Amino acid sequence: MKRQMRLGMSMRGLGYHPAAWRHPKVPADGSLSFAHYVRNAQAAERGLFDMIFFADGIGIREKDEPRGSLARSGYEIVEMEPMTLLPALGALTRHIGLVTTASTTYNEPYHVARKFATLDLISGGRAGWNIVTSWSEAEARNFNREEHLDYDTRYERAAEFVEVVTGLWDSWEPDAFPYDKAGGLFYDESRMHVLNHVGKHFQVRGPLNVASMPQGRPILVQAGASEPGREIAAATADVVYAAQDSIPNAKAYYDDVKSRMAKYGRSPDDLKIMPGLRTVVGRTRAEAQAKFDELQSLLDPLVGLARVYNALGDLSGHDVDGPVPEPVKPPQVRSIVDQMMQRVRRDKLTIRQLYTQMTAGGFCLIGTAADIADGMEEWFDAGACDGFNILPTHLPEACEDFVEHVTPELQRRGVFRTAYEGATLRENLGLKPHVNRYVAARKRSQAAD
Ligand SMILES: Cc1cc2nc3c(=O)[nH]c(=O)nc-3n(C[C@H](O)[C@H](O)[C@H](O)COP(=O)(O)O)c2cc1C
């Protein structure tokens, strides 16, 4: 059997194109409508996706720059809180994994451990936690701070946070509950473990007051590409949501993260690396391109200008069909702006052409189902990934198009499942069962005797 791709459907809000909300087939109020999320989740399950995936922010993170742009952007403005939403979606699906983001900066580990453990119980073993450190000042201001924690502190806290959560998840061994009515014994004291964590950022006694998760513990997803991010991924993650946009970059990242795993006693197969991929599917190439062009044409100029604000400042006083002015203040990330300005000069881009191109950037495949499957296979066969996290441009259409056209094409090629293999997300991802740390330690000491 050929190596199989893993697929996630990132189904946050109305989709990943910034003009999605204006598309005629998108319900503009969908990100506040339970029925909208149900429709997308059930479509992804029909397409046999490993998981639905929710990125998340705890506040409106984009700034109103230029002034008035935010009110015209329907992107990540209002949406349902995913930890509340996912159990409900779990009740209306049977197989698909339920993964959401929870910040290590604006949560307490005990809360996170308890909620995801409960989600695993409700869903019969389909829970996954996307570990993020958060990045915006807007979030800081929603949580009693003026400023975001500095980078190193955030990552230090994240590492300890994950240690505490995974420790709490092992509080009870699988056979901790004899539920012996006749003998009167509810739990076996020798199978319950108090964590007693005392660290720099957290003091957590434990044990967790949830147990018996069908997956042993929820799946750990990591998204963050820096040095400390890679190390956390190699040490603990089951899945990485990656963000590279070319095969050489993705392969370098893939090889780097996987090569760090051996020192943690893990094999490369214990971690699935899934880059984000936007797809636009048509019955013909022309139809796919027309679909994409329609979305691009819906981009409001102010929303477009917001995308170049960081690099070029406020261009709202300029004619968007005129030339791009030279940056006036030193850019924050000079190399990116220099590269962009080289392209602007070479291709004589107008402001509108520039922001439209930037919206189309990243890893994006536009074409027939065969074109898209070709592109995906090329990455997969090059050893640049273990699968993809699909970022639908607009919902529900882009999700349903993928499921209707691309899923069968991948199946025909033998690189994607034709039925769910397992009962849990862990099994479907092809990951080893989780072994409780106290069970493992006892086995080791018995073997040594
Ligand atoms: C692909 C990807 C997805 C991310 N998703 C989220 C998210 O949903 N919510 C969030 O607050 N941060 C998210 N982050 C931000 C990370 O948690 C982290 O704060 C940021 O990437 C900076 O860390 P890094 O330098 O290690 O990448 C994401 C990052 C990446 C690369």
Tab-separated table of C-alpha atoms and ligand atoms in Angstrom:
chain	number	residue	atom	x	y	z
A	1	MET	CA	0.000	0.000	0.000
A	2	LYS	CA	1.189	3.498	-0.837
A	3	ARG	CA	2.053	5.933	1.934
A	4	GLN	CA	-1.161	7.753	2.893
A	5	MET	CA	-1.679	11.512	3.188
A	6	ARG	CA	-3.147	13.019	6.364
A	7	LEU	CA	-5.641	15.813	5.844
A	8	GLY	CA	-7.019	18.525	8.096
A	9	MET	CA	-9.775	20.989	7.188
A	10	SER	CA	-9.083	24.347	8.747
A	11	MET	CA	-12.653	25.584	8.936
A	12	ARG	CA	-12.493	28.732	10.948
A	13	GLY	CA	-15.138	31.375	10.284
A	14	LEU	CA	-16.002	32.112	6.672
A	15	GLY	CA	-12.786	30.926	5.033
A	16	TYR	CA	-9.252	32.138	4.414
A	17	HIS	CA	-9.752	34.649	1.634
A	18	PRO	CA	-10.085	38.157	3.109
A	19	ALA	CA	-13.079	38.894	0.860
A	20	ALA	CA	-14.859	35.595	1.614
A	21	TRP	CA	-17.722	37.248	3.462
A	22	ARG	CA	-18.767	39.161	0.320
A	23	HIS	CA	-18.942	36.076	-1.902
A	24	PRO	CA	-22.520	35.430	-3.091
A	25	LYS	CA	-22.453	31.825	-1.839
A	26	VAL	CA	-21.078	32.644	1.619
A	27	PRO	CA	-23.558	33.290	4.449
A	28	ALA	CA	-22.093	36.541	5.791
A	29	ASP	CA	-23.436	35.742	9.286
A	30	GLY	CA	-22.091	32.164	9.100
A	31	SER	CA	-19.322	32.568	11.669
A	32	LEU	CA	-22.069	33.137	14.257
A	33	SER	CA	-24.312	30.351	12.960
A	34	PHE	CA	-24.042	26.863	14.416
A	35	ALA	CA	-25.656	25.392	11.279
A	36	HIS	CA	-22.782	26.793	9.181
A	37	TYR	CA	-20.141	25.019	11.275
A	38	VAL	CA	-22.157	21.789	11.267
A	39	ARG	CA	-22.437	21.856	7.483
A	40	ASN	CA	-18.668	22.331	7.078
A	41	ALA	CA	-17.737	19.696	9.664
A	42	GLN	CA	-20.082	17.131	8.131
A	43	ALA	CA	-18.729	17.864	4.639
A	44	ALA	CA	-15.153	17.359	5.861
A	45	GLU	CA	-16.203	14.074	7.454
A	46	ARG	CA	-17.813	12.943	4.172
A	47	GLY	CA	-14.411	13.665	2.625
A	48	LEU	CA	-12.787	11.400	5.288
A	49	PHE	CA	-10.590	14.180	6.649
A	50	ASP	CA	-8.522	13.242	9.680
A	51	MET	CA	-9.582	16.367	11.492
A	52	ILE	CA	-11.270	19.705	11.459
A	53	PHE	CA	-8.968	22.361	12.776
A	54	PHE	CA	-9.689	25.698	14.384
A	55	ALA	CA	-7.074	28.405	14.534
A	56	ASP	CA	-8.086	30.938	17.147
A	57	GLY	CA	-7.426	34.357	18.578
A	58	ILE	CA	-8.803	35.706	21.831
A	59	GLY	CA	-9.867	39.064	20.528
A	60	ILE	CA	-9.830	41.068	17.297
A	61	ARG	CA	-6.139	41.027	16.492
A	62	GLU	CA	-5.986	43.046	13.309
A	63	LYS	CA	-5.561	46.784	13.735
A	64	ASP	CA	-7.772	49.377	12.064
A	65	GLU	CA	-4.940	50.458	9.750
A	66	PRO	CA	-5.720	52.299	7.523
A	67	ARG	CA	-8.649	53.773	9.433
A	68	GLY	CA	-11.947	52.217	8.317
A	69	SER	CA	-10.403	49.011	6.953
A	70	LEU	CA	-11.451	46.826	9.894
A	71	ALA	CA	-15.151	47.609	9.519
A	72	ARG	CA	-14.995	46.445	5.902
A	73	SER	CA	-13.099	43.233	6.669
A	74	GLY	CA	-15.233	40.256	7.594
A	75	TYR	CA	-12.119	38.226	8.356
A	76	GLU	CA	-11.661	36.953	11.926
A	77	ILE	CA	-13.902	39.641	13.360
A	78	VAL	CA	-16.630	37.666	15.134
A	79	GLU	CA	-16.829	33.907	15.540
A	80	MET	CA	-17.824	31.190	17.981
A	81	GLU	CA	-15.503	30.179	20.809
A	82	PRO	CA	-14.091	26.832	19.660
A	83	MET	CA	-13.886	25.004	23.012
A	84	THR	CA	-17.624	25.554	23.367
A	85	LEU	CA	-18.337	24.784	19.716
A	86	LEU	CA	-16.350	21.571	19.314
A	87	PRO	CA	-18.245	19.317	21.753
A	88	ALA	CA	-21.448	20.254	19.939
A	89	LEU	CA	-19.866	19.422	16.560
A	90	GLY	CA	-18.603	16.179	18.105
A	91	ALA	CA	-22.163	15.144	18.852
A	92	LEU	CA	-23.119	15.612	15.185
A	93	THR	CA	-20.131	13.796	13.643
A	94	ARG	CA	-18.738	10.317	14.315
A	95	HIS	CA	-15.206	9.962	13.025
A	96	ILE	CA	-13.528	13.251	12.303
A	97	GLY	CA	-10.910	14.628	14.706
A	98	LEU	CA	-11.774	17.837	16.599
A	99	VAL	CA	-8.745	20.058	16.999
A	100	THR	CA	-8.626	23.567	18.347
A	101	THR	CA	-6.180	26.162	19.452
A	102	ALA	CA	-5.711	27.085	23.095
A	103	SER	CA	-3.140	29.679	24.086
A	104	THR	CA	-0.463	28.880	26.655
A	105	THR	CA	-0.152	32.589	27.404
A	106	TYR	CA	-3.773	33.312	28.316
A	107	ASN	CA	-4.877	30.099	30.002
A	108	GLU	CA	-4.057	28.031	33.049
A	109	PRO	CA	-2.827	24.488	32.380
A	110	TYR	CA	-5.395	22.850	34.665
A	111	HIS	CA	-8.255	24.416	32.675
A	112	VAL	CA	-6.806	23.343	29.353
A	113	ALA	CA	-6.061	19.790	30.537
A	114	ARG	CA	-9.578	19.401	31.886
A	115	LYS	CA	-11.394	20.802	28.850
A	116	PHE	CA	-9.529	18.756	26.250
A	117	ALA	CA	-9.821	15.604	28.374
A	118	THR	CA	-13.575	16.183	28.500
A	119	LEU	CA	-13.713	16.787	24.746
A	120	ASP	CA	-11.955	13.456	24.260
A	121	LEU	CA	-14.597	11.707	26.380
A	122	ILE	CA	-17.532	13.428	24.656
A	123	SER	CA	-16.221	12.660	21.173
A	124	GLY	CA	-15.045	9.097	21.789
A	125	GLY	CA	-11.350	9.887	21.313
A	126	ARG	CA	-11.207	12.669	18.741
A	127	ALA	CA	-9.752	15.629	20.664
A	128	GLY	CA	-6.635	17.571	19.717
A	129	TRP	CA	-5.013	20.672	21.216
A	130	ASN	CA	-3.200	23.160	18.971
A	131	ILE	CA	-0.578	24.663	21.272
A	132	VAL	CA	0.090	28.328	20.530
A	133	THR	CA	1.787	31.117	22.418
A	134	SER	CA	-0.378	33.900	20.830
A	135	TRP	CA	1.187	36.977	19.303
A	136	SER	CA	-0.968	40.078	19.518
A	137	GLU	CA	-1.194	43.095	21.773
A	138	ALA	CA	-4.949	43.034	21.294
A	139	GLU	CA	-5.064	39.748	23.192
A	140	ALA	CA	-2.789	41.087	25.936
A	141	ARG	CA	-5.249	43.945	26.499
A	142	ASN	CA	-8.096	41.486	26.940
A	143	PHE	CA	-6.157	39.781	29.722
A	144	ASN	CA	-5.077	42.486	32.154
A	145	ARG	CA	-1.908	43.498	30.317
A	146	GLU	CA	-0.786	46.459	28.263
A	147	GLU	CA	1.789	44.459	26.347
A	148	HIS	CA	2.294	40.952	25.122
A	149	LEU	CA	4.800	38.871	27.125
A	150	ASP	CA	8.207	38.919	25.508
A	151	TYR	CA	9.101	36.115	23.149
A	152	ASP	CA	11.419	34.108	25.429
A	153	THR	CA	9.080	34.282	28.400
A	154	ARG	CA	6.189	33.179	26.198
A	155	TYR	CA	8.061	30.138	24.959
A	156	GLU	CA	9.438	29.291	28.411
A	157	ARG	CA	5.903	29.457	29.787
A	158	ALA	CA	4.625	27.375	26.849
A	159	ALA	CA	7.150	24.601	27.481
A	160	GLU	CA	6.243	24.422	31.179
A	161	PHE	CA	2.526	24.685	30.349
A	162	VAL	CA	2.720	21.630	28.072
A	163	GLU	CA	4.686	19.733	30.720
A	164	VAL	CA	1.942	20.399	33.285
A	165	VAL	CA	-0.951	19.556	30.954
A	166	THR	CA	0.570	16.282	29.803
A	167	GLY	CA	1.461	15.478	33.425
A	168	LEU	CA	-2.142	16.072	34.503
A	169	TRP	CA	-3.426	13.879	31.680
A	170	ASP	CA	-1.448	10.970	33.161
A	171	SER	CA	-2.977	11.447	36.638
A	172	TRP	CA	-4.948	8.222	36.401
A	173	GLU	CA	-3.688	4.960	34.962
A	174	PRO	CA	-6.089	3.193	32.600
A	175	ASP	CA	-7.080	0.592	35.215
A	176	ALA	CA	-7.480	3.120	38.044
A	177	PHE	CA	-11.246	2.613	38.382
A	178	PRO	CA	-12.410	-0.838	39.487
A	179	TYR	CA	-15.905	0.629	40.118
A	180	ASP	CA	-16.335	-2.295	42.500
A	181	LYS	CA	-19.849	-1.846	43.865
A	182	ALA	CA	-19.840	-5.014	45.939
A	183	GLY	CA	-16.425	-4.338	47.460
A	184	GLY	CA	-17.133	-0.608	47.781
A	185	LEU	CA	-14.000	0.544	45.973
A	186	PHE	CA	-14.390	3.348	43.439
A	187	TYR	CA	-10.752	3.913	42.549
A	188	ASP	CA	-7.442	2.183	43.226
A	189	GLU	CA	-5.162	4.547	45.151
A	190	SER	CA	-2.013	2.965	43.690
A	191	ARG	CA	-3.158	3.945	40.186
A	192	MET	CA	-3.778	7.618	40.957
A	193	HIS	CA	-0.883	10.093	40.820
A	194	VAL	CA	-0.614	13.578	42.230
A	195	LEU	CA	1.521	15.728	39.947
A	196	ASN	CA	2.853	18.185	42.533
A	197	HIS	CA	4.310	20.452	39.870
A	198	VAL	CA	6.286	23.413	41.175
A	199	GLY	CA	7.976	25.408	38.445
A	200	LYS	CA	8.862	28.939	37.436
A	201	HIS	CA	5.454	29.796	35.984
A	202	PHE	CA	3.075	27.274	37.514
A	203	GLN	CA	2.302	25.504	40.746
A	204	VAL	CA	-0.180	22.744	40.089
A	205	ARG	CA	-0.864	19.984	42.556
A	206	GLY	CA	-3.278	17.724	40.633
A	207	PRO	CA	-4.551	15.139	40.094
A	208	LEU	CA	-6.793	16.031	37.183
A	209	ASN	CA	-10.454	15.424	37.963
A	210	VAL	CA	-11.118	13.873	34.543
A	211	ALA	CA	-9.803	10.470	33.461
A	212	SER	CA	-10.130	7.490	31.113
A	213	MET	CA	-9.659	9.374	27.837
A	214	PRO	CA	-10.246	7.081	24.856
A	215	GLN	CA	-7.010	8.282	23.210
A	216	GLY	CA	-5.008	7.950	26.426
A	217	ARG	CA	-4.542	11.648	25.970
A	218	PRO	CA	-5.615	14.169	23.304
A	219	ILE	CA	-3.457	14.767	20.231
A	220	LEU	CA	-0.906	17.577	20.530
A	221	VAL	CA	-0.615	19.929	17.581
A	222	GLN	CA	2.046	22.606	17.389
A	223	ALA	CA	2.220	25.664	15.183
A	224	GLY	CA	5.321	27.813	15.369
A	225	ALA	CA	8.396	27.716	13.212
A	226	SER	CA	11.140	29.321	15.320
A	227	GLU	CA	13.938	27.516	17.138
A	228	PRO	CA	11.988	26.979	20.394
A	229	GLY	CA	8.849	26.131	18.388
A	230	ARG	CA	10.707	23.405	16.495
A	231	GLU	CA	12.097	21.978	19.714
A	232	ILE	CA	8.664	21.732	21.373
A	233	ALA	CA	7.347	20.065	18.226
A	234	ALA	CA	10.166	17.516	18.136
A	235	ALA	CA	9.825	16.767	21.845
A	236	THR	CA	6.066	16.450	22.179
A	237	ALA	CA	3.877	17.169	19.148
A	238	ASP	CA	1.864	14.545	17.282
A	239	VAL	CA	1.054	16.966	14.452
A	240	VAL	CA	2.704	20.151	13.241
A	241	TYR	CA	0.725	22.755	11.379
A	242	ALA	CA	3.450	24.212	9.168
A	243	ALA	CA	3.457	27.312	7.008
A	244	GLN	CA	6.087	26.967	4.276
A	245	ASP	CA	5.169	27.955	0.739
A	246	SER	CA	7.704	26.063	-1.417
A	247	ILE	CA	8.971	22.492	-1.572
A	248	PRO	CA	12.635	23.322	-0.741
A	249	ASN	CA	11.624	25.392	2.312
A	250	ALA	CA	9.110	22.810	3.451
A	251	LYS	CA	11.571	19.954	3.001
A	252	ALA	CA	14.291	21.767	4.934
A	253	TYR	CA	11.823	22.415	7.773
A	254	TYR	CA	10.528	18.826	7.664
A	255	ASP	CA	14.004	17.289	7.784
A	256	ASP	CA	15.126	19.641	10.533
A	257	VAL	CA	12.192	18.974	12.871
A	258	LYS	CA	12.224	15.219	12.269
A	259	SER	CA	15.985	15.016	12.867
A	260	ARG	CA	15.504	16.578	16.332
A	261	MET	CA	13.165	13.786	17.462
A	262	ALA	CA	15.684	10.989	18.094
A	263	LYS	CA	17.118	12.731	21.149
A	264	TYR	CA	13.657	12.571	22.726
A	265	GLY	CA	13.406	8.835	22.008
A	266	ARG	CA	10.913	9.379	19.203
A	267	SER	CA	10.857	8.080	15.647
A	268	PRO	CA	10.100	10.373	12.673
A	269	ASP	CA	6.755	8.627	12.119
A	270	ASP	CA	5.542	9.714	15.562
A	271	LEU	CA	4.973	13.227	14.182
A	272	LYS	CA	2.884	14.276	11.161
A	273	ILE	CA	3.892	17.534	9.507
A	274	MET	CA	1.027	19.208	7.645
A	275	PRO	CA	1.560	22.537	5.870
A	276	GLY	CA	-1.376	24.844	5.218
A	277	LEU	CA	-2.621	24.710	1.619
A	278	ARG	CA	-5.257	26.830	-0.078
A	279	THR	CA	-7.080	25.193	-2.958
A	280	VAL	CA	-9.464	26.505	-5.595
A	281	VAL	CA	-11.053	23.683	-7.577
A	282	GLY	CA	-12.883	23.896	-10.904
A	283	ARG	CA	-14.107	21.374	-13.465
A	284	THR	CA	-11.684	23.111	-15.831
A	285	ARG	CA	-8.640	25.288	-15.157
A	286	ALA	CA	-10.523	28.259	-16.563
A	287	GLU	CA	-13.401	27.679	-14.150
A	288	ALA	CA	-11.031	27.434	-11.176
A	289	GLN	CA	-9.245	30.630	-12.173
A	290	ALA	CA	-12.591	32.402	-12.642
A	291	LYS	CA	-13.624	31.347	-9.134
A	292	PHE	CA	-10.430	32.755	-7.705
A	293	ASP	CA	-10.670	35.957	-9.763
A	294	GLU	CA	-14.205	36.482	-8.488
A	295	LEU	CA	-12.962	36.391	-4.892
A	296	GLN	CA	-10.079	38.710	-5.701
A	297	SER	CA	-12.434	41.194	-7.352
A	298	LEU	CA	-14.452	41.383	-4.116
A	299	LEU	CA	-11.468	42.656	-2.141
A	300	ASP	CA	-12.280	46.125	-0.839
A	301	PRO	CA	-9.426	48.612	-1.519
A	302	LEU	CA	-9.204	49.586	2.168
A	303	VAL	CA	-8.944	45.919	3.165
A	304	GLY	CA	-6.290	45.483	0.482
A	305	LEU	CA	-4.374	48.508	1.823
A	306	ALA	CA	-4.444	46.961	5.302
A	307	ARG	CA	-2.381	44.073	3.908
A	308	VAL	CA	0.437	46.389	2.818
A	309	TYR	CA	0.185	48.739	5.821
A	310	ASN	CA	2.998	47.145	7.827
A	311	ALA	CA	5.386	47.383	4.900
A	312	LEU	CA	4.387	50.693	3.336
A	313	GLY	CA	2.344	52.667	5.865
A	314	ASP	CA	-0.999	54.356	5.162
A	315	LEU	CA	-1.615	54.539	1.402
A	316	SER	CA	-5.296	55.434	1.676
A	317	GLY	CA	-4.610	58.921	0.258
A	318	HIS	CA	-3.173	57.423	-2.958
A	319	ASP	CA	-4.926	56.305	-6.139
A	320	VAL	CA	-4.921	52.493	-5.864
A	321	ASP	CA	-4.546	52.269	-9.621
A	322	GLY	CA	-1.439	54.448	-9.494
A	323	PRO	CA	2.186	53.485	-8.790
A	324	VAL	CA	3.404	52.113	-5.449
A	325	PRO	CA	5.352	54.833	-3.576
A	326	GLU	CA	8.743	54.087	-1.992
A	327	PRO	CA	8.481	53.160	1.721
A	328	VAL	CA	8.912	56.283	3.854
A	329	LYS	CA	9.829	54.792	7.230
A	330	PRO	CA	12.327	51.969	7.772
A	331	PRO	CA	10.352	48.729	7.518
A	332	GLN	CA	10.138	46.273	10.439
A	333	VAL	CA	11.275	43.357	8.326
A	334	ARG	CA	13.599	44.928	5.800
A	335	SER	CA	14.389	41.878	3.680
A	336	ILE	CA	10.725	41.138	2.991
A	337	VAL	CA	10.004	44.750	2.029
A	338	ASP	CA	13.131	44.963	-0.142
A	339	GLN	CA	12.086	41.846	-2.046
A	340	MET	CA	8.570	43.199	-2.451
A	341	MET	CA	9.821	46.556	-3.773
A	342	GLN	CA	12.112	44.807	-6.274
A	343	ARG	CA	9.039	43.010	-7.643
A	344	VAL	CA	7.050	46.252	-7.698
A	345	ARG	CA	9.748	48.019	-9.772
A	346	ARG	CA	10.376	45.099	-12.089
A	347	ASP	CA	6.681	44.485	-12.895
A	348	LYS	CA	5.648	48.161	-12.571
A	349	LEU	CA	2.849	47.168	-10.196
A	350	THR	CA	0.042	49.484	-9.171
A	351	ILE	CA	-1.042	49.564	-5.532
A	352	ARG	CA	-4.106	47.469	-6.389
A	353	GLN	CA	-2.001	44.911	-8.263
A	354	LEU	CA	0.384	44.681	-5.319
A	355	TYR	CA	-2.222	44.040	-2.626
A	356	THR	CA	-4.128	41.677	-4.901
A	357	GLN	CA	-0.944	39.668	-5.515
A	358	MET	CA	-0.194	39.618	-1.797
A	359	THR	CA	-3.636	38.192	-1.104
A	360	ALA	CA	-2.911	35.399	-3.573
A	361	GLY	CA	0.450	34.628	-1.911
A	362	GLY	CA	1.394	31.588	0.136
A	363	PHE	CA	0.941	27.981	-0.858
A	364	CYS	CA	-2.092	27.964	-3.135
A	365	LEU	CA	-3.181	25.534	-5.862
A	366	ILE	CA	-5.747	26.629	-8.436
A	367	GLY	CA	-6.991	24.166	-11.073
A	368	THR	CA	-8.839	20.936	-11.724
A	369	ALA	CA	-8.952	18.137	-9.155
A	370	ALA	CA	-6.148	16.425	-11.106
A	371	ASP	CA	-3.989	19.585	-11.005
A	372	ILE	CA	-4.484	19.912	-7.280
A	373	ALA	CA	-3.781	16.240	-6.619
A	374	ASP	CA	-0.628	16.572	-8.784
A	375	GLY	CA	0.572	19.502	-6.683
A	376	MET	CA	-0.158	17.707	-3.429
A	377	GLU	CA	1.558	14.526	-4.570
A	378	GLU	CA	4.611	16.480	-5.662
A	379	TRP	CA	5.075	17.846	-2.129
A	380	PHE	CA	4.245	14.513	-0.544
A	381	ASP	CA	6.618	12.504	-2.732
A	382	ALA	CA	9.411	15.051	-2.272
A	383	GLY	CA	9.331	14.324	1.474
A	384	ALA	CA	8.211	17.863	2.256
A	385	CYS	CA	5.165	16.840	4.339
A	386	ASP	CA	2.982	14.027	5.679
A	387	GLY	CA	-0.226	15.643	4.478
A	388	PHE	CA	-1.911	19.039	4.423
A	389	ASN	CA	-4.058	21.346	6.438
A	390	ILE	CA	-6.513	22.618	3.826
A	391	LEU	CA	-7.357	26.318	4.116
A	392	PRO	CA	-10.597	26.777	2.172
A	393	THR	CA	-10.852	30.192	0.544
A	394	HIS	CA	-14.556	30.550	1.378
A	395	LEU	CA	-17.026	28.365	3.239
A	396	PRO	CA	-18.878	26.150	2.703
A	397	GLU	CA	-18.199	26.071	-1.045
A	398	ALA	CA	-14.415	25.566	-1.046
A	399	CYS	CA	-14.659	22.764	1.539
A	400	GLU	CA	-17.452	21.032	-0.387
A	401	ASP	CA	-15.596	21.426	-3.710
A	402	PHE	CA	-12.543	19.733	-2.214
A	403	VAL	CA	-14.570	16.868	-0.800
A	404	GLU	CA	-16.540	16.348	-3.994
A	405	HIS	CA	-13.664	16.562	-6.454
A	406	VAL	CA	-10.218	16.296	-4.853
A	407	THR	CA	-10.888	13.574	-2.261
A	408	PRO	CA	-11.980	11.037	-4.950
A	409	GLU	CA	-8.985	11.972	-7.105
A	410	LEU	CA	-6.568	11.317	-4.226
A	411	GLN	CA	-8.356	8.045	-3.494
A	412	ARG	CA	-8.054	6.946	-7.146
A	413	ARG	CA	-4.325	7.544	-6.878
A	414	GLY	CA	-4.133	5.399	-3.753
A	415	VAL	CA	-2.698	8.134	-1.539
A	416	PHE	CA	-5.776	8.744	0.604
A	417	ARG	CA	-8.111	6.481	2.603
A	418	THR	CA	-11.452	5.204	1.319
A	419	ALA	CA	-12.799	4.642	4.848
A	420	TYR	CA	-11.727	5.677	8.352
A	421	GLU	CA	-9.313	3.035	9.629
A	422	GLY	CA	-9.677	3.581	13.359
A	423	ALA	CA	-12.057	4.698	16.052
A	424	THR	CA	-9.941	7.584	17.366
A	425	LEU	CA	-8.070	10.509	15.839
A	426	ARG	CA	-4.818	8.963	17.072
A	427	GLU	CA	-5.568	5.714	15.233
A	428	ASN	CA	-6.619	7.495	12.045
A	429	LEU	CA	-3.422	9.526	12.053
A	430	GLY	CA	-1.482	6.265	12.344
A	431	LEU	CA	0.102	7.227	15.668
A	432	LYS	CA	1.184	4.833	18.399
A	433	PRO	CA	-1.101	4.432	21.436
A	434	HIS	CA	-0.277	6.742	24.328
A	435	VAL	CA	1.326	4.923	27.248
A	436	ASN	CA	0.710	6.460	30.659
A	437	ARG	CA	4.073	7.497	32.162
A	438	TYR	CA	3.511	5.578	35.426
A	439	VAL	CA	2.580	2.411	33.554
A	440	ALA	CA	5.717	2.819	31.431
A	441	ALA	CA	7.867	3.376	34.523
A	442	ARG	CA	6.456	0.281	36.244
A	443	LYS	CA	7.091	-1.812	33.139
A	444	ARG	CA	10.662	-0.528	32.973
A	445	SER	CA	11.324	-1.334	36.624
A	446	GLN	CA	9.716	-4.779	36.285
A	447	ALA	CA	11.903	-5.475	33.256
A	448	ALA	CA	14.976	-4.395	35.216
A	449	ASP	CA	14.135	-6.776	38.123
B	1	LIG	C1	0.951	27.831	10.899
B	1	LIG	C2	0.785	28.631	12.155
B	1	LIG	C3	-0.473	28.708	12.748
B	1	LIG	C4	-0.677	29.452	13.920
B	1	LIG	N1	-1.918	29.503	14.479
B	1	LIG	C5	-2.130	30.304	15.546
B	1	LIG	C6	-3.432	30.455	16.103
B	1	LIG	O1	-4.403	29.846	15.660
B	1	LIG	N2	-3.588	31.288	17.156
B	1	LIG	C7	-2.534	31.970	17.714
B	1	LIG	O2	-2.762	32.685	18.672
B	1	LIG	N3	-1.300	31.834	17.219
B	1	LIG	C8	-1.077	31.037	16.150
B	1	LIG	N4	0.194	30.917	15.655
B	1	LIG	C9	1.275	31.694	16.296
B	1	LIG	C10	2.253	30.874	17.144
B	1	LIG	O3	1.661	30.324	18.287
B	1	LIG	C11	3.415	31.763	17.597
B	1	LIG	O4	2.964	32.734	18.509
B	1	LIG	C12	4.071	32.473	16.469
B	1	LIG	O5	4.139	31.650	15.329
B	1	LIG	C13	5.485	32.927	16.839
B	1	LIG	O6	6.273	31.811	17.132
B	1	LIG	P1	7.327	31.210	16.110
B	1	LIG	O7	8.356	32.281	15.943
B	1	LIG	O8	7.823	29.962	16.795
B	1	LIG	O9	6.636	30.894	14.825
B	1	LIG	C14	0.409	30.160	14.503
B	1	LIG	C15	1.662	30.068	13.896
B	1	LIG	C16	1.871	29.325	12.749
B	1	LIG	C17	3.248	29.270	12.139
